[in-house]
mmCIF file of C-alpha atoms in Angstrom:
data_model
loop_
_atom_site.group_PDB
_atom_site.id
_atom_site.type_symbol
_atom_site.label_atom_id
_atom_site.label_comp_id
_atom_site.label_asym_id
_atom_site.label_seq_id
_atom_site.Cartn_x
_atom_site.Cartn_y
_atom_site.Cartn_z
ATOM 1 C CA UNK X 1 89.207 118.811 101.715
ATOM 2 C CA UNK X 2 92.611 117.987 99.608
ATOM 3 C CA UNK X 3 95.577 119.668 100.170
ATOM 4 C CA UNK X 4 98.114 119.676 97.620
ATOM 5 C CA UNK X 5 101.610 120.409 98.768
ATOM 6 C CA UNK X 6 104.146 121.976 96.474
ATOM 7 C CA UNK X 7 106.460 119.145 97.586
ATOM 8 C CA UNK X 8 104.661 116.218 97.346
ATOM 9 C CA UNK X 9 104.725 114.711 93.366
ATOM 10 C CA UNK X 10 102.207 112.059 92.599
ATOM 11 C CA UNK X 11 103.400 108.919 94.260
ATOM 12 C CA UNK X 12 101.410 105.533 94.840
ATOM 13 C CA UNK X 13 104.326 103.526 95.662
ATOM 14 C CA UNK X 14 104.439 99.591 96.253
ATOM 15 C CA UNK X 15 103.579 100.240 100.202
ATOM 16 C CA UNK X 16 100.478 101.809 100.289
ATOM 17 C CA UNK X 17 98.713 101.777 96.301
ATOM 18 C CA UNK X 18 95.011 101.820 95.457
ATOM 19 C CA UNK X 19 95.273 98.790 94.456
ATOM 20 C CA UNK X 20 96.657 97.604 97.772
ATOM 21 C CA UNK X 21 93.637 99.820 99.759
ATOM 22 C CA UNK X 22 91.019 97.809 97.633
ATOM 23 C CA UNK X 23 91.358 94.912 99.153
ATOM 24 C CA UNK X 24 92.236 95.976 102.651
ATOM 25 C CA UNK X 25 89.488 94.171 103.613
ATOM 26 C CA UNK X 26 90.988 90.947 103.201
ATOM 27 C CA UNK X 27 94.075 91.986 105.486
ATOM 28 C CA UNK X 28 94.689 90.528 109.486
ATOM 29 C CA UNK X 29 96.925 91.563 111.932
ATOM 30 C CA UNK X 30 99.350 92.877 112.530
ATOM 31 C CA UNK X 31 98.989 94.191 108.999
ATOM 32 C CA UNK X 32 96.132 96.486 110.399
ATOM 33 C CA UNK X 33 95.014 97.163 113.966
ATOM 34 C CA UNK X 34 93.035 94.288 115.744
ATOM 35 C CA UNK X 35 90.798 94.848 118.309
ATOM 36 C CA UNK X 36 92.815 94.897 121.025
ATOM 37 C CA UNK X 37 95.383 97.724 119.710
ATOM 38 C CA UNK X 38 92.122 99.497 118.613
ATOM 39 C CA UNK X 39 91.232 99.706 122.317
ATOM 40 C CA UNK X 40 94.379 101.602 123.194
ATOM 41 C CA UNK X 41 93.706 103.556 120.085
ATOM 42 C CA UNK X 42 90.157 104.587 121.217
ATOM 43 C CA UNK X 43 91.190 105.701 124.977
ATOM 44 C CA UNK X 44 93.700 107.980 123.728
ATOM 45 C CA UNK X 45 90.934 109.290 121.185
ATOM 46 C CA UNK X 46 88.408 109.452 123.726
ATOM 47 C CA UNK X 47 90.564 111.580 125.866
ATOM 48 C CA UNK X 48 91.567 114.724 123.220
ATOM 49 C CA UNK X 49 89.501 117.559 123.167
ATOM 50 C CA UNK X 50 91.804 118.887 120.221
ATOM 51 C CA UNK X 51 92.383 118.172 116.431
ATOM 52 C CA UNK X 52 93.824 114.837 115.147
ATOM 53 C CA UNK X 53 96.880 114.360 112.836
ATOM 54 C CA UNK X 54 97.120 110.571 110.919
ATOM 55 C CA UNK X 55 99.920 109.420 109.307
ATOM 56 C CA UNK X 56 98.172 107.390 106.334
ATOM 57 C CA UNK X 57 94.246 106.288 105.736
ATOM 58 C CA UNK X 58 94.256 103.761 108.507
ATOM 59 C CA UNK X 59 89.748 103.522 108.257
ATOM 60 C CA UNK X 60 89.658 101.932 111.469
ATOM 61 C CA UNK X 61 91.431 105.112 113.225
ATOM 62 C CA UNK X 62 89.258 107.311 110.911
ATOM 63 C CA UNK X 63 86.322 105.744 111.970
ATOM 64 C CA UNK X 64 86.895 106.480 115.891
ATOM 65 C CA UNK X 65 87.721 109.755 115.605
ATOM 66 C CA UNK X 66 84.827 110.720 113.601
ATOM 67 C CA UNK X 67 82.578 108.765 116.423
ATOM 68 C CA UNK X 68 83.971 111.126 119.222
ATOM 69 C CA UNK X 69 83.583 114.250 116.962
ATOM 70 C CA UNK X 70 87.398 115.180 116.332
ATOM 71 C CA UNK X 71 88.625 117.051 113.179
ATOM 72 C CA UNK X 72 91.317 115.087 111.590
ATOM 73 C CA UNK X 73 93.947 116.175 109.032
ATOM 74 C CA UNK X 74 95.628 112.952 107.190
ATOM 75 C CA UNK X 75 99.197 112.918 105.614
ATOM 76 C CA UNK X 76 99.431 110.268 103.016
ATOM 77 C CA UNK X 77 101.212 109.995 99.615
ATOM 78 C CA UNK X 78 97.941 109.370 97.656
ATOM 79 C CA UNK X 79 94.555 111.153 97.786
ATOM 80 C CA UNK X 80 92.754 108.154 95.979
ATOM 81 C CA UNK X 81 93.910 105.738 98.901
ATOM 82 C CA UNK X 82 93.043 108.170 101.107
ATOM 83 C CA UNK X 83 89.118 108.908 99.424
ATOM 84 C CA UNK X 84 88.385 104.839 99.080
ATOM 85 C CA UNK X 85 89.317 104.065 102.316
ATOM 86 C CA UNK X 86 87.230 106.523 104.293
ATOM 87 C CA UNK X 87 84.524 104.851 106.273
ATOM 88 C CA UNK X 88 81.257 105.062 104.777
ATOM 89 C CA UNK X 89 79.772 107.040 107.892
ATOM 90 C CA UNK X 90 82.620 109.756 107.517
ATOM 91 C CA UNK X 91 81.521 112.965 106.391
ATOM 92 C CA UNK X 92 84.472 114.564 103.685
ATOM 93 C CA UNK X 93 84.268 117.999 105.731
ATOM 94 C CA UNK X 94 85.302 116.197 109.550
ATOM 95 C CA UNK X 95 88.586 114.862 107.315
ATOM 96 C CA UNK X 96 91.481 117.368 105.477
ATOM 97 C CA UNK X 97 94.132 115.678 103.776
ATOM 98 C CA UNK X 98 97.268 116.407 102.721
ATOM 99 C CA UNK X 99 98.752 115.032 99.873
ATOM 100 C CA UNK X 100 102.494 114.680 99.942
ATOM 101 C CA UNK X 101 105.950 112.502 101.454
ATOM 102 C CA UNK X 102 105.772 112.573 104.968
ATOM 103 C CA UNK X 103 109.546 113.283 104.903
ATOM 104 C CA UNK X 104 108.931 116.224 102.980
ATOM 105 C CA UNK X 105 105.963 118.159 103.511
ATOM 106 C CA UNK X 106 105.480 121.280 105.390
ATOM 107 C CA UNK X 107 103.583 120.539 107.840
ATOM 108 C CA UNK X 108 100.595 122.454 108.244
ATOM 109 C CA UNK X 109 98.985 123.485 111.533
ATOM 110 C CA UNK X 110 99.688 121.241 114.614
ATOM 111 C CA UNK X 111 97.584 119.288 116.352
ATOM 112 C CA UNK X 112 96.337 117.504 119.851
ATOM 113 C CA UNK X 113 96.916 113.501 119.159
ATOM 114 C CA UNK X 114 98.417 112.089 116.290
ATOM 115 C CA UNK X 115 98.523 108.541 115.094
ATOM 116 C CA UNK X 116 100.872 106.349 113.200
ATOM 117 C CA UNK X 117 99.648 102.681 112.851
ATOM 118 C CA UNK X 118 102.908 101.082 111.700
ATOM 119 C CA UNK X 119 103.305 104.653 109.679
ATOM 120 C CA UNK X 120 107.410 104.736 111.104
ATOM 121 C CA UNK X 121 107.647 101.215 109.117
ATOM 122 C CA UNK X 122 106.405 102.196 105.647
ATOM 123 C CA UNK X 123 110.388 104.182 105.413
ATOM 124 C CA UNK X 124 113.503 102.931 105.546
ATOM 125 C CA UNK X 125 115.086 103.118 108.734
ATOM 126 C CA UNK X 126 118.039 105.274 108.061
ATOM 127 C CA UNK X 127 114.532 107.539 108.104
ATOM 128 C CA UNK X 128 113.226 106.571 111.427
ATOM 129 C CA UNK X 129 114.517 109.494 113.457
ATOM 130 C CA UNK X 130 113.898 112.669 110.545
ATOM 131 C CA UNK X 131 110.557 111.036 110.919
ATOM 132 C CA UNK X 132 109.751 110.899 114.500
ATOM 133 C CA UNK X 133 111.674 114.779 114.280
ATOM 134 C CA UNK X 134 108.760 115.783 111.871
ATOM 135 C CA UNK X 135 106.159 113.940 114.598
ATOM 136 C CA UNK X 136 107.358 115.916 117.256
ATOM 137 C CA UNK X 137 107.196 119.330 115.444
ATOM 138 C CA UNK X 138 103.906 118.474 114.938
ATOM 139 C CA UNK X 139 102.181 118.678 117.999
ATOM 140 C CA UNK X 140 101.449 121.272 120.454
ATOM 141 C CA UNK X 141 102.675 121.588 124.117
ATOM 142 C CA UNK X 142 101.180 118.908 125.881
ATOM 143 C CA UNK X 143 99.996 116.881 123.069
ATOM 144 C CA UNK X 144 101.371 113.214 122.290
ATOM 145 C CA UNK X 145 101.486 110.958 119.400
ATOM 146 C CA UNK X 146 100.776 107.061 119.495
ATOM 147 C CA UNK X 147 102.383 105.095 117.131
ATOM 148 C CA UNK X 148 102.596 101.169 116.564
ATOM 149 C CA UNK X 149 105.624 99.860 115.701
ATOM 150 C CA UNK X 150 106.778 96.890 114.285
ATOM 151 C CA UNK X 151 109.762 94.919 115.801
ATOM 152 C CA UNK X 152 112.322 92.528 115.169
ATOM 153 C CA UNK X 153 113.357 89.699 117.021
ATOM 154 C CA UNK X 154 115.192 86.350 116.652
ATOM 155 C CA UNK X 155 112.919 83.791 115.064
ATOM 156 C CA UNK X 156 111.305 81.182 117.224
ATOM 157 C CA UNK X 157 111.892 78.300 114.496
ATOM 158 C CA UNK X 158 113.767 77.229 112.056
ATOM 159 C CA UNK X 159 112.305 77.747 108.959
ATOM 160 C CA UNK X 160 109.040 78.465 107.232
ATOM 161 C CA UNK X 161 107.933 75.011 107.638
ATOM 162 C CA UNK X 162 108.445 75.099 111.303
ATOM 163 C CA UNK X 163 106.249 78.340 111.383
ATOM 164 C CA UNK X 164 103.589 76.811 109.918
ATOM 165 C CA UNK X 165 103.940 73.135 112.378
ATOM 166 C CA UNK X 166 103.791 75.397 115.274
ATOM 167 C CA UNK X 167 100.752 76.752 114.536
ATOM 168 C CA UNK X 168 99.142 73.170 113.729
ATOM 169 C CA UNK X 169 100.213 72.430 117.503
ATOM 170 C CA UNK X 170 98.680 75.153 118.865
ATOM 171 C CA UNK X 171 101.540 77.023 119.416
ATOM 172 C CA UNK X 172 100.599 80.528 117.849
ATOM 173 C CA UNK X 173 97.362 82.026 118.136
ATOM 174 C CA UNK X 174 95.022 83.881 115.326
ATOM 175 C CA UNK X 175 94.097 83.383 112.342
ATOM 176 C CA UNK X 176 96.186 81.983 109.260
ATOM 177 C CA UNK X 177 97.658 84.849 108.329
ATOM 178 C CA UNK X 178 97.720 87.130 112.186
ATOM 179 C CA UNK X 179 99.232 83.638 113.669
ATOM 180 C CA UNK X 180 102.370 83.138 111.377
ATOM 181 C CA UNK X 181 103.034 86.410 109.634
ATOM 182 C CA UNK X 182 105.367 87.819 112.623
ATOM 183 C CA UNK X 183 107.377 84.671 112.962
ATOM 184 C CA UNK X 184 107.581 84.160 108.970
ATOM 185 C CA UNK X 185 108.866 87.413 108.655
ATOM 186 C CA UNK X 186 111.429 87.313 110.832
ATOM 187 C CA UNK X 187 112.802 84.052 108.701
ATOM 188 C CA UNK X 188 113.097 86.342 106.161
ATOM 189 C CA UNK X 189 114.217 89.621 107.642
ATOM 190 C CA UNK X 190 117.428 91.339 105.782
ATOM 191 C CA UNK X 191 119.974 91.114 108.716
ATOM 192 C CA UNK X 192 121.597 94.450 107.588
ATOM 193 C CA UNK X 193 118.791 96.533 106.193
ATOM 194 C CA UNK X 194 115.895 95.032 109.034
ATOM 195 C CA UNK X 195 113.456 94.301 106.095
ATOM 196 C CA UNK X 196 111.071 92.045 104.569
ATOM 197 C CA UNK X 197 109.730 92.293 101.124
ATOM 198 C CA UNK X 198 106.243 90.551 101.051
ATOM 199 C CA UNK X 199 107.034 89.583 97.504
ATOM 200 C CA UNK X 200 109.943 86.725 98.143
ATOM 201 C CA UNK X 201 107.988 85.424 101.479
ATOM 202 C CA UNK X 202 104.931 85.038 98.696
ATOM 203 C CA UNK X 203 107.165 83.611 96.219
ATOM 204 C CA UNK X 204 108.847 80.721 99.504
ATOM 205 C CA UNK X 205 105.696 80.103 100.319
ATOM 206 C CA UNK X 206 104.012 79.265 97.197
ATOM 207 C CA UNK X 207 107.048 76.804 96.049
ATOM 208 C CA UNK X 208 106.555 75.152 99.770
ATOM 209 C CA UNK X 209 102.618 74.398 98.732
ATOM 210 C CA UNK X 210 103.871 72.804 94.801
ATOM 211 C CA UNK X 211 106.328 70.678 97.290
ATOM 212 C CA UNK X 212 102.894 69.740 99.651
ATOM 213 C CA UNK X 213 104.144 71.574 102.288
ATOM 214 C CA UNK X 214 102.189 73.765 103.182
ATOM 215 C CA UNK X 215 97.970 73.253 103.050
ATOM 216 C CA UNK X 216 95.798 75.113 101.045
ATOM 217 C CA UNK X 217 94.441 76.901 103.502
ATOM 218 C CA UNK X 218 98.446 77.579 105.107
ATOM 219 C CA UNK X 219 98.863 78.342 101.170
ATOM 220 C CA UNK X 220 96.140 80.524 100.873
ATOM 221 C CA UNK X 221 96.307 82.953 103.574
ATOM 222 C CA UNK X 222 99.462 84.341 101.721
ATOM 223 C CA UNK X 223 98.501 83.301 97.982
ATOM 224 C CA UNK X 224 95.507 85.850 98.335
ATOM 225 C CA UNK X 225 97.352 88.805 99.118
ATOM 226 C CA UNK X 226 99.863 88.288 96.870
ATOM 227 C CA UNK X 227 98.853 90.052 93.612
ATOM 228 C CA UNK X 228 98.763 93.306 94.969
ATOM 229 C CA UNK X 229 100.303 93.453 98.618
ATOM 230 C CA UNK X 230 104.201 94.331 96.955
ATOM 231 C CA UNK X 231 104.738 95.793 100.952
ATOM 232 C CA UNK X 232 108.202 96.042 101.565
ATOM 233 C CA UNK X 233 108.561 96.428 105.736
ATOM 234 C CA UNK X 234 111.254 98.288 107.604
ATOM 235 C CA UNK X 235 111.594 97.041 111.007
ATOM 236 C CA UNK X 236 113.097 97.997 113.492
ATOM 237 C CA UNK X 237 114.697 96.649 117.103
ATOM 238 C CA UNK X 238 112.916 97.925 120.519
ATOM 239 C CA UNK X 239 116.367 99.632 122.173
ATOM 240 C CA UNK X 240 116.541 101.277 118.580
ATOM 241 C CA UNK X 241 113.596 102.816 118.274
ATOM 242 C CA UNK X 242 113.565 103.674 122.007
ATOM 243 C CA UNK X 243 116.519 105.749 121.983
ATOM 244 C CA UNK X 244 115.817 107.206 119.035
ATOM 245 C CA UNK X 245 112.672 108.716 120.295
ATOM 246 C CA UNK X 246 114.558 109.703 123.710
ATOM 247 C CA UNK X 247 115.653 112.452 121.928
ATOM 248 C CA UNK X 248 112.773 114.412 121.481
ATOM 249 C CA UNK X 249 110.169 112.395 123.635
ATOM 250 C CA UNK X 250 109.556 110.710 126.661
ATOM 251 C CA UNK X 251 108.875 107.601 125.927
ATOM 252 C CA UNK X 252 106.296 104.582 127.154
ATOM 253 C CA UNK X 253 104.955 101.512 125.466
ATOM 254 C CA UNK X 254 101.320 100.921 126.219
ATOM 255 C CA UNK X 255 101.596 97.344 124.998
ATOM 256 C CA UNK X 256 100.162 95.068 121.848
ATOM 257 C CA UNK X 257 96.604 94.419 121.718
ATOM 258 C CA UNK X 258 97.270 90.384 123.309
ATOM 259 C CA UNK X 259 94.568 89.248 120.572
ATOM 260 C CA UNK X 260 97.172 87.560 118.503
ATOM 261 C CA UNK X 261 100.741 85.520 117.935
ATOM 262 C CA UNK X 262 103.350 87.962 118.487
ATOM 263 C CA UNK X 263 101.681 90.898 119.407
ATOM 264 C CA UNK X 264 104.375 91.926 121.737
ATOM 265 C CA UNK X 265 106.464 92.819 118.483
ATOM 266 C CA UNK X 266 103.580 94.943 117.717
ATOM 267 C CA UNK X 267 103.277 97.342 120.390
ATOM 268 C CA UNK X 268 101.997 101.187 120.525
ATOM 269 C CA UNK X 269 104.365 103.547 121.892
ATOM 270 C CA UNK X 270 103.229 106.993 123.419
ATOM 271 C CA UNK X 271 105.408 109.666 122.721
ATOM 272 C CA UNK X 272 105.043 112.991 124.813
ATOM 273 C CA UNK X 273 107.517 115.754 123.393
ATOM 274 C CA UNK X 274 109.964 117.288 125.702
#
């Protein structure tokens, strides 16, 4: 069932488009979940006996939930994302969505788990705590949210070059794109603002490969996504974040998933209100 909220105006921004949700397919982590993060994902979902809140269309959380027979309400900013990315063996009536800006809906109902896979990213981070406010006013006594987060840290090498060296030594683990994302990013991070706009780290990349480089495959793995992943990513820092949550939460991190380069600045948080 779709929700329409009297807030929420059409809006299929540059993060999260349909165009963007079509080829999700071709996307690694830590864009989406690996296996690893989906295990902490699944114990979490294995142990509510309530309803489930998501914050966006992640498929792979979808897809769990529906497999231990939870009700799920998602919040996302476009119902056609939201409709294509369902998994195929999700019935529409186990899923209500809500169509609106997470900043500004009116939240409806409140639920037993919620889930954020790198949701807290998608806004600027001037927005991080109204955000994680809204989180917290959405669950019940008792109830806790887990939410990845994506953070910064100093780069490991000196440029994008290096990035891609290290991983011909062996030096980061995954594939193309899981193994030197992190690290690339970081290169190009805005040292005020904490973000990255996939765009220019397409555009470095691609005048790296015309300079032979960079591989085709090193090319490639970046090239792909380029048409249609515009993603601009707000970091954040780990004592940030942390304290930022301390206001309304206790706070733990249950780790990255371990399956890939990096995955440490990928970790879920749980968040238990106070």
């Amino acid at each position: 069932m779709v929700i329409e909220d009297d807030l929420a105006a059409e809006d299929t921004a540059a993060n999260w488009d349909l165009e963007r949700a079509r080829h999700w397919h071709l996307f690694s982590p830590p864009a989406r979940p690996s296996p690893g993060e989906l295990t902490i994902y699944a114990q979490a979902i294995a142990e509510s006996q309530g309803d489930m809140i998501l914050l966006g269309s992640t498929p792979e959380l979808r897809l769990m939930a529906h497999q231990q027979g939870l009700q799920v309400t998602g919040y996302d900013r476009s119902s056609e994302v939201f409709e294509h990315l369902r998994p195929a063996d999700v019935p529409s009536e186990q899923e209500d969505f809500v169509h609106g800006n997470w900043m500004d809906l009116a939240y409806r109902g409140r639920g037993d788990l919620l889930l954020a896979d790198g949701s807290l990213n998608m806004v600027p981070a001037e927005m991080h705590p109204g955000l994680l406010d809204r989180i917290a006013d959405m669950l019940r006594p008792g109830a806790r949210a887990l939410i990845r987060v994506h953070l910064a840290a100093a780069p490991r090498y000196a440029d994008a070059v290096g990035v891609f060296e290290g991983r011909r030594r062996g030096e980061l683990a995954g594939g193309m794109f899981s193994a030197t994302r992190t690290q690339l990013d970081m290169l190009f991070i805005d040292p005020v603002s904490d973000s990255v706009r996939f765009t220019e780290v397409a555009t470095a990349l691609a005048a790296l490969h015309s300079q032979n480089l960079l591989s085709e495959d090193e090319h490639a793995a970046y090239a792909a996504l380029a048409p249609f992943n515009r993603i601009e990513l707000h970091y954040t820092r780990p004592e940030r974040f942390e304290a930022q949550a301390a206001h309304r939460f206790s706070v733990r991190q249950l780790g990255g998933g371990g399956d890939y380069a990096d995955h440490e600045q990928h970790p879920i948080y749980e968040l238990t209100p106070r």
